[in-house]
mmCIF file of C-alpha atoms in Angstrom:
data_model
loop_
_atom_site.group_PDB
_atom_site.id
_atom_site.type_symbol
_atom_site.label_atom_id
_atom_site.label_comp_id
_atom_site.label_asym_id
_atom_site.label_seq_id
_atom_site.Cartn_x
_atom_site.Cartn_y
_atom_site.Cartn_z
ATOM 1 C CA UNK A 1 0.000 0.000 0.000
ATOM 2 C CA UNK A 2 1.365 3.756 -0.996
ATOM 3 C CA UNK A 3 -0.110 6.728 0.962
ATOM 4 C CA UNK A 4 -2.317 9.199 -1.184
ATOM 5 C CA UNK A 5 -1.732 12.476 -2.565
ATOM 6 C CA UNK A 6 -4.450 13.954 -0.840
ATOM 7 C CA UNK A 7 -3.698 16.667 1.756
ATOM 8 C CA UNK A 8 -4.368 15.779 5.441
ATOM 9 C CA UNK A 9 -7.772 15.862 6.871
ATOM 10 C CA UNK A 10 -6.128 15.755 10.195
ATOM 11 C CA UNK A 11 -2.817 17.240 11.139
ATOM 12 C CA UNK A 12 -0.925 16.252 14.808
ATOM 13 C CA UNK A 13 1.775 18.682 15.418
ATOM 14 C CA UNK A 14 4.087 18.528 18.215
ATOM 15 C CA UNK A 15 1.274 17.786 20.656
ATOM 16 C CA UNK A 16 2.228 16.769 24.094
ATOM 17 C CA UNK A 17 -0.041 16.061 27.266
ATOM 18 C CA UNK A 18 0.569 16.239 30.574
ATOM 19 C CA UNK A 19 -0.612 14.944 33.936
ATOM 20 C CA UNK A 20 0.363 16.132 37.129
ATOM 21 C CA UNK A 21 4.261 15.361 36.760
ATOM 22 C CA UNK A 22 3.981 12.491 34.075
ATOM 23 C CA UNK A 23 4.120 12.935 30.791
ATOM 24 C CA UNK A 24 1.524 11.053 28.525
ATOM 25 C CA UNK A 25 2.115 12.296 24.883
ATOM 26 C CA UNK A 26 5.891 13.830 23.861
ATOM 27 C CA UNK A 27 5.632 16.052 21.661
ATOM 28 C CA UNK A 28 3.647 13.811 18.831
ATOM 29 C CA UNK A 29 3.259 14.742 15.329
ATOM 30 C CA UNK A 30 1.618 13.054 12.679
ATOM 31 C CA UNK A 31 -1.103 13.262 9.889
ATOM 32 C CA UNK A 32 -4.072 11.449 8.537
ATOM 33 C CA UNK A 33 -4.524 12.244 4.746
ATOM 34 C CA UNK A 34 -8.187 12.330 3.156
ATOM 35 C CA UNK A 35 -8.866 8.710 2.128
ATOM 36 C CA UNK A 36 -6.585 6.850 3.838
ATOM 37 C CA UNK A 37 -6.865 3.872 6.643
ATOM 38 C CA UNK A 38 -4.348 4.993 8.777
ATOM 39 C CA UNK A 39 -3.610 2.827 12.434
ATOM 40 C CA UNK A 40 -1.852 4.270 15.408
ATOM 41 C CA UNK A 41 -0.594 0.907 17.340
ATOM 42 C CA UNK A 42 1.796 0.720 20.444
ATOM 43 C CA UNK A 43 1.872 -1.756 23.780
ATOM 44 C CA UNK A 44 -0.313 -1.073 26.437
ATOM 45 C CA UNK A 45 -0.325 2.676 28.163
ATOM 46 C CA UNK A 46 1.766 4.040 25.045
ATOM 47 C CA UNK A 47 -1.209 7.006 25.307
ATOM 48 C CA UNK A 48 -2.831 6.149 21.938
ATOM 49 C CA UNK A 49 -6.016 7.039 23.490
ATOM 50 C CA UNK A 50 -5.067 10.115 25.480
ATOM 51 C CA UNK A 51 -3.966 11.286 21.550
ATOM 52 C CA UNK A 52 -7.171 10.814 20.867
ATOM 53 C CA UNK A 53 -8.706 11.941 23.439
ATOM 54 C CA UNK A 54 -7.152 14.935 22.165
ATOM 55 C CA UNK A 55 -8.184 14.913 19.073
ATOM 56 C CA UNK A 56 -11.868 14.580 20.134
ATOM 57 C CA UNK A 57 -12.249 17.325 22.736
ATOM 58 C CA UNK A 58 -12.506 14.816 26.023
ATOM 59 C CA UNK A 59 -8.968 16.115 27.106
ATOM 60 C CA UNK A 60 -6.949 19.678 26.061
ATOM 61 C CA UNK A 61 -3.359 18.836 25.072
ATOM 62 C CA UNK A 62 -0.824 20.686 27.106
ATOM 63 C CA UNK A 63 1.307 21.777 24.049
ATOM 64 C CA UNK A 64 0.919 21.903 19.687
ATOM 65 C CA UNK A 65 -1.742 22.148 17.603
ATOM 66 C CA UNK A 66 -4.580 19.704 16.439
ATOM 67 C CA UNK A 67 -5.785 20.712 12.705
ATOM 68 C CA UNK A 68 -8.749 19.553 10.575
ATOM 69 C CA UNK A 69 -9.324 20.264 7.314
ATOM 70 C CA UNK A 70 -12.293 20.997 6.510
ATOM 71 C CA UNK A 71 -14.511 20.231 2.942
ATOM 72 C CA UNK A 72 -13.511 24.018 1.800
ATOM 73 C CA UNK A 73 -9.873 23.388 2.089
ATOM 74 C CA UNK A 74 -10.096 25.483 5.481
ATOM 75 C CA UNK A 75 -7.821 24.228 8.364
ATOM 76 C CA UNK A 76 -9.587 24.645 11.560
ATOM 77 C CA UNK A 77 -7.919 24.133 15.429
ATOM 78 C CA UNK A 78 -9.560 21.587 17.312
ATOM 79 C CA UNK A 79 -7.459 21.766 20.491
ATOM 80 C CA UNK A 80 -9.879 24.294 22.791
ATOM 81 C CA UNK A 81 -13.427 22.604 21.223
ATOM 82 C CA UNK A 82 -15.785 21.037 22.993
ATOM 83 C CA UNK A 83 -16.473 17.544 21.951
ATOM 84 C CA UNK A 84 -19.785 18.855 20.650
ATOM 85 C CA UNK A 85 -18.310 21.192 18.356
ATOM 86 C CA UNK A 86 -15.948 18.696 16.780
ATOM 87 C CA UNK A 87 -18.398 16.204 15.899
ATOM 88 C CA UNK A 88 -20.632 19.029 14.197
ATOM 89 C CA UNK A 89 -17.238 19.087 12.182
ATOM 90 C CA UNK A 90 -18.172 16.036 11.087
ATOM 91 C CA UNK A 91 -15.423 14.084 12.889
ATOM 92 C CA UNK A 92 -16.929 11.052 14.825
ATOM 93 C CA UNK A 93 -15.472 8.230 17.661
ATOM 94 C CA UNK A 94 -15.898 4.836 18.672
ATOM 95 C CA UNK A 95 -14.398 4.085 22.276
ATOM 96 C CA UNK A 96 -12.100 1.244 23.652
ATOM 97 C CA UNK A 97 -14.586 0.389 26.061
ATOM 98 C CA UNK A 98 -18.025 0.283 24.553
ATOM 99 C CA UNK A 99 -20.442 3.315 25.131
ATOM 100 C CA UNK A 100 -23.925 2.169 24.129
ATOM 101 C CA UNK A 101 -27.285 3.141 26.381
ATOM 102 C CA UNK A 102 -27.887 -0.611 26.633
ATOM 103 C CA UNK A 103 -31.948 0.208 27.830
ATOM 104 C CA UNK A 104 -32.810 1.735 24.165
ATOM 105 C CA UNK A 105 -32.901 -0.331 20.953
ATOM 106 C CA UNK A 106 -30.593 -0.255 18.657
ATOM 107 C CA UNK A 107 -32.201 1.840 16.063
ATOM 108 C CA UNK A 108 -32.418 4.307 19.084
ATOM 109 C CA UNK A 109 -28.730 4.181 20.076
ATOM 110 C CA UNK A 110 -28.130 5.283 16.242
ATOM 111 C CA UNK A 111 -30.751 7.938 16.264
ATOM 112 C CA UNK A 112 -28.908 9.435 19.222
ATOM 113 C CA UNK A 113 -25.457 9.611 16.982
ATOM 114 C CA UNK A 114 -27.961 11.500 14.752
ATOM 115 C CA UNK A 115 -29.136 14.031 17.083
ATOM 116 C CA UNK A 116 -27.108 16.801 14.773
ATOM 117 C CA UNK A 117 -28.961 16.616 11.814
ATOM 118 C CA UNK A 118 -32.202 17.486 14.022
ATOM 119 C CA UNK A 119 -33.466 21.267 14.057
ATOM 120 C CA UNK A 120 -37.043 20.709 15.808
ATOM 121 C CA UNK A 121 -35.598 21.826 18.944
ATOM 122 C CA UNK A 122 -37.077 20.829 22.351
ATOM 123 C CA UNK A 123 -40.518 23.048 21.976
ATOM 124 C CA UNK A 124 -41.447 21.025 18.931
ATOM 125 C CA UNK A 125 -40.239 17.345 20.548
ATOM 126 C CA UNK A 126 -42.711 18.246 23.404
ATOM 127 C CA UNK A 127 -45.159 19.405 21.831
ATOM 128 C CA UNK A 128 -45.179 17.042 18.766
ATOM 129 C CA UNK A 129 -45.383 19.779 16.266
ATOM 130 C CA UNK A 130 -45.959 18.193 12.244
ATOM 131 C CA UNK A 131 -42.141 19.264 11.772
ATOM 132 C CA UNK A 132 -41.062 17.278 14.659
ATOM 133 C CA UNK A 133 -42.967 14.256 13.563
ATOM 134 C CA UNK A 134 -41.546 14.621 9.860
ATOM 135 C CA UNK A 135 -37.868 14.949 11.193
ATOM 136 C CA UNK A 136 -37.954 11.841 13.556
ATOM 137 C CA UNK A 137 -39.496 9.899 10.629
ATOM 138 C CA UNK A 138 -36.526 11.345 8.823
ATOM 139 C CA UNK A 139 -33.999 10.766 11.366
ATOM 140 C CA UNK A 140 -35.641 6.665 11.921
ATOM 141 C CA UNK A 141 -34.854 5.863 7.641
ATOM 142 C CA UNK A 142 -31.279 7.804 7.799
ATOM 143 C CA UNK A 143 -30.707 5.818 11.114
ATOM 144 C CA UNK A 144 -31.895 2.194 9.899
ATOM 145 C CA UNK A 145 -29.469 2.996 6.371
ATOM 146 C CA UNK A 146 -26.571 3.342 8.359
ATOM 147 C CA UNK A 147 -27.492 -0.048 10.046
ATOM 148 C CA UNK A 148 -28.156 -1.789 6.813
ATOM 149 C CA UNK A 149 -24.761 -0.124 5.882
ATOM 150 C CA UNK A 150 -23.007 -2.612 9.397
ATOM 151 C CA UNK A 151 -25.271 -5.320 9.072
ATOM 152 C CA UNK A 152 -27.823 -4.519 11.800
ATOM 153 C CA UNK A 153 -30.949 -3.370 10.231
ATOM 154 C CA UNK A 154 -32.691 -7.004 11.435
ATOM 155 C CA UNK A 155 -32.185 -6.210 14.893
ATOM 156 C CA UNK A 156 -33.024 -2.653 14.601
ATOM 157 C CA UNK A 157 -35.714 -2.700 16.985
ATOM 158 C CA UNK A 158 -33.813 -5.134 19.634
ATOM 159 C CA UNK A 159 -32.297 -4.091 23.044
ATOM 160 C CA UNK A 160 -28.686 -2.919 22.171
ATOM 161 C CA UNK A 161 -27.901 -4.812 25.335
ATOM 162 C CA UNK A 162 -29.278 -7.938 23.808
ATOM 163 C CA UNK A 163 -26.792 -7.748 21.136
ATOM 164 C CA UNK A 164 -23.815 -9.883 20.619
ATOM 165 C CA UNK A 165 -20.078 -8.313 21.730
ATOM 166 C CA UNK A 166 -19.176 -8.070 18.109
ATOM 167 C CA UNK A 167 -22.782 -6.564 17.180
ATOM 168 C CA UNK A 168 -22.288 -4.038 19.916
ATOM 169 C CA UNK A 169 -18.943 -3.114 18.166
ATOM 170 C CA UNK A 170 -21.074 -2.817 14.995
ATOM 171 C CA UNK A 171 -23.525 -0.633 16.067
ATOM 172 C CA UNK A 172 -21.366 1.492 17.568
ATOM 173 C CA UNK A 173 -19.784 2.088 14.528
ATOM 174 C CA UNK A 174 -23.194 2.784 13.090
ATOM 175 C CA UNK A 175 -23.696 5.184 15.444
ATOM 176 C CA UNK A 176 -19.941 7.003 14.564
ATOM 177 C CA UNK A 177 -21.116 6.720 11.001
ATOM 178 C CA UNK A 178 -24.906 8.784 11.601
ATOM 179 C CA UNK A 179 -23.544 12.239 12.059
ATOM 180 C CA UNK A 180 -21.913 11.253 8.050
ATOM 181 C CA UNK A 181 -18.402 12.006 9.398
ATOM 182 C CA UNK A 182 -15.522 12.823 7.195
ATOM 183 C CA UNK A 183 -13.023 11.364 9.574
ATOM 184 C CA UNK A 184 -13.995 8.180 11.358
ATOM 185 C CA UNK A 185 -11.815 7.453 15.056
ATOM 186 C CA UNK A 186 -11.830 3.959 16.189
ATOM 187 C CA UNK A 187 -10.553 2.989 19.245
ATOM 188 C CA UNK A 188 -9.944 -1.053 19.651
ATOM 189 C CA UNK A 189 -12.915 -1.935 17.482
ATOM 190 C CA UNK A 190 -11.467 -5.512 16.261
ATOM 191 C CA UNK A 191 -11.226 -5.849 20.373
ATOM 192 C CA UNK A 192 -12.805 -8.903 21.744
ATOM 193 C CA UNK A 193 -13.759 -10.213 18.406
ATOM 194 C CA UNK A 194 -13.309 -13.696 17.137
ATOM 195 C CA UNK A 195 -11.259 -14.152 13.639
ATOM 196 C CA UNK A 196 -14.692 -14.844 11.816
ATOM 197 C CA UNK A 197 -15.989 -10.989 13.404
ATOM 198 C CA UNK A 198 -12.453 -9.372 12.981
ATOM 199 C CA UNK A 199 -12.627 -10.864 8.913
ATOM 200 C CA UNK A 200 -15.795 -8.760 8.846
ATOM 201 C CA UNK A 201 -15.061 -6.316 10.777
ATOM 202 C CA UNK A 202 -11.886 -5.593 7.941
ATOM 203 C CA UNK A 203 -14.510 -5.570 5.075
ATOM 204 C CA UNK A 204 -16.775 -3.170 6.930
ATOM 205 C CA UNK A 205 -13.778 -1.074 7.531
ATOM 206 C CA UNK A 206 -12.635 -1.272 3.636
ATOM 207 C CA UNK A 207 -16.363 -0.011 2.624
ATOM 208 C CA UNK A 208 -16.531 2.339 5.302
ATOM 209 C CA UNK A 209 -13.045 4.169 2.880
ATOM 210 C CA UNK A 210 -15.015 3.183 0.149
ATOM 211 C CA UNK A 211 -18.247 5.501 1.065
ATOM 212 C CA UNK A 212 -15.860 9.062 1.447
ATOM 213 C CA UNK A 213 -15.057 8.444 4.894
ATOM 214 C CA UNK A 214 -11.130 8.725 5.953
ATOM 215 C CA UNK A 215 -10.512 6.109 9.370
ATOM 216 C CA UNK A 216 -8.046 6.767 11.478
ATOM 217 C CA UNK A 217 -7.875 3.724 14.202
ATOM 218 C CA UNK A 218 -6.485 2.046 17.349
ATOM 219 C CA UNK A 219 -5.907 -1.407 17.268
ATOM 220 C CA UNK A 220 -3.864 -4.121 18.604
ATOM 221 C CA UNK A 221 -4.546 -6.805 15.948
ATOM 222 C CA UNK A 222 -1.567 -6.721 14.129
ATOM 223 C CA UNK A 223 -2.997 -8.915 11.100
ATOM 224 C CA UNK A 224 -5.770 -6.183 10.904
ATOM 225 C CA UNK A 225 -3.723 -3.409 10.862
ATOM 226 C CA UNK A 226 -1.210 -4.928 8.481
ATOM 227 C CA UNK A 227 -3.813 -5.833 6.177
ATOM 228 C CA UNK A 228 -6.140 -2.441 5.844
ATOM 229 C CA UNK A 229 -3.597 0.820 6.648
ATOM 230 C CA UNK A 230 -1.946 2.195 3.601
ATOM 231 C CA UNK A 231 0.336 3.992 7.117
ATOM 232 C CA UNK A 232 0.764 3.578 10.409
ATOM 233 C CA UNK A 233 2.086 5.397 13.176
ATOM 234 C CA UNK A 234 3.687 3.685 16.502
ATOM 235 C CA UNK A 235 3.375 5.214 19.891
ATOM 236 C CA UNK A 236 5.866 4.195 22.784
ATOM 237 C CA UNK A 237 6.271 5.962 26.386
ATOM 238 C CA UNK A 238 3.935 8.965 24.881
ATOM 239 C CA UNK A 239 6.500 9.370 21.547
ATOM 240 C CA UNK A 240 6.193 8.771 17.864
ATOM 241 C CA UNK A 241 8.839 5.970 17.765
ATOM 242 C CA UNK A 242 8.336 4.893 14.069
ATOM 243 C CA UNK A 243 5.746 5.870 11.118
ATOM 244 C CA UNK A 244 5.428 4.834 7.373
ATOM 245 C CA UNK A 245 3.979 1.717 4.828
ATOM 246 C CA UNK A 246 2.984 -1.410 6.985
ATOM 247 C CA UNK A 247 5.918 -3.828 5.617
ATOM 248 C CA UNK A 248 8.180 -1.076 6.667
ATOM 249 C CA UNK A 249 6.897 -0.104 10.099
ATOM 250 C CA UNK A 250 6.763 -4.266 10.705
ATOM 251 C CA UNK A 251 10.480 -5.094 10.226
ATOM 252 C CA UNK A 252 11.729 -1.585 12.080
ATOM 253 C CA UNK A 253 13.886 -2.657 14.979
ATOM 254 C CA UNK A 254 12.652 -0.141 17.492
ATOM 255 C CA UNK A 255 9.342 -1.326 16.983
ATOM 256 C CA UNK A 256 10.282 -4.905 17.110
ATOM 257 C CA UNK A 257 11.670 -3.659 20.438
ATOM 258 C CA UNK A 258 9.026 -1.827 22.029
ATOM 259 C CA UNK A 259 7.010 -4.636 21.289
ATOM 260 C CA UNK A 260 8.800 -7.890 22.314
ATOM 261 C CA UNK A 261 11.821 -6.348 24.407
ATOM 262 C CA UNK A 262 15.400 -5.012 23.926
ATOM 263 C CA UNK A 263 17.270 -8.029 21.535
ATOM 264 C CA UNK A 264 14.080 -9.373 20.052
ATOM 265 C CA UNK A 265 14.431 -9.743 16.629
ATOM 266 C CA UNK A 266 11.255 -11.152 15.569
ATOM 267 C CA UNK A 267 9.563 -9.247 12.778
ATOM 268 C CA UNK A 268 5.873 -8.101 13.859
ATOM 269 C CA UNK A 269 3.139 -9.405 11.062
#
């Protein structure tokens, strides 16, 4: 796989994070391009989340700059933005550990991911003005597409809690995908899978490019991430240790290293 041409859709530059005295993130820089798959791996407590924490408004970085480029070619600062305001940017997350409202059903749990395209208000939801009732119908049919879109749309009206781990990792992908982001984060979503739900979960992933949307992911599974990233970044102790093609990045000996420990040399893959 060769990166694209395209200009980044988001740019990391020397970002760093800080808590208390320890340092999470060193001064990280790296960039997602429009179109790409493009994985951020390291061992455990490397701070691949607290980057993206960043990136998503949960957490300010102490130091650099967080870009997105936006449809117009604008490049907009995302470090000092609610998470709110970034996904109206059309940037969307999953999470490591799962975040669905296990009560509602799963066409629900989408609609929620949604809840930006609405303009009713809260007047118009109480009092169940025509509009109101024309947008949730709306909001229902855009909701149930993105689930035929994972595989769901069967189950649409079950319990989300009902669902199976790896269809709880699906729909809350689904749910990523209803605000029609630009720039999809996944944290972990190939975790807890089994190899027949990971195989999937690499062609939903594949389409997910395919439809516009540029993925920039988490993940452990280092078949996955070989097989789907045209790059990949590698995060160790908070720094950017290595970055570039996977058959590169696989074979590097400080990544071999942070990996399996000083002397290994057994290529990742």
């Amino acid at each position: 796989m060769t990166r694209t041409d395209a200009p980044p859709i988001l740019s990391i530059r020397n970002v760093s994070k800080n808590f208390g005295g320890v340092q999470a993130i060193k001064d990280a820089s790296l960039e997602v391009r429009e179109g790409e798959i493009v994985a951020l791996i390291g061992p455990n407590g490397a701070g691949k989340t607290t980057l993206f924490n960043t990136c998503t408004g949960l957490i300010p970085p102490s130091n650099g700059q967080i870009l997105l480029r936006e449809a117009n070619g604008r490049e907009v600062p995302l470090q000092g933005k609610r998470p709110d305001q970034i996904t109206a940017r059309r940037v969307s997350r999953t999470f490591q550990n799962i975040r669905l409202f296990p009560r509602l059903s799963v066409i629900e749990n989408v609609m929620l991911g949604a809840h930006l395209q609405g303009r009713a208000g809260l007047m118009g939801a109480m009092l169940r003005l025509p509009k109101t009732n024309r947008e949730e119908l709306a909001l229902k049919t855009w909701a149930l597409n993105r689930l035929m879109f994972v595989g769901l749309e069967h189950e649409a009206q079950e319990q989300a809690a009902s669902l199976s781990y790896g269809h709880q990792r699906r729909l809350e992908i689904a749910r990523g995908l209803a605000n029609n982001p630009r720039l999809l984060l996944l944290d972990e979503p190939a975790a807890g899978m089994n190899p027949a739900e990971t195989a999937k979960l690499v062609e939903l992933i594949r389409r997910i490019r395919q439809a516009g949307v540029t993925v920039f992911l988490i993940e452990h599974d280092m078949k996955l991430v070989m097989e789907i990233s045209d790059a990949i970044y590698v995060l160790d102790h908070g720094e950017i240790i290595a970055s570039g093609p996977p058959e590169s990045v696989q074979n590097d000996p400080r990544v071999v290293e942070a990996y399996l420990g000083p002397g290994a040399e057994v290529a990742l893959g």
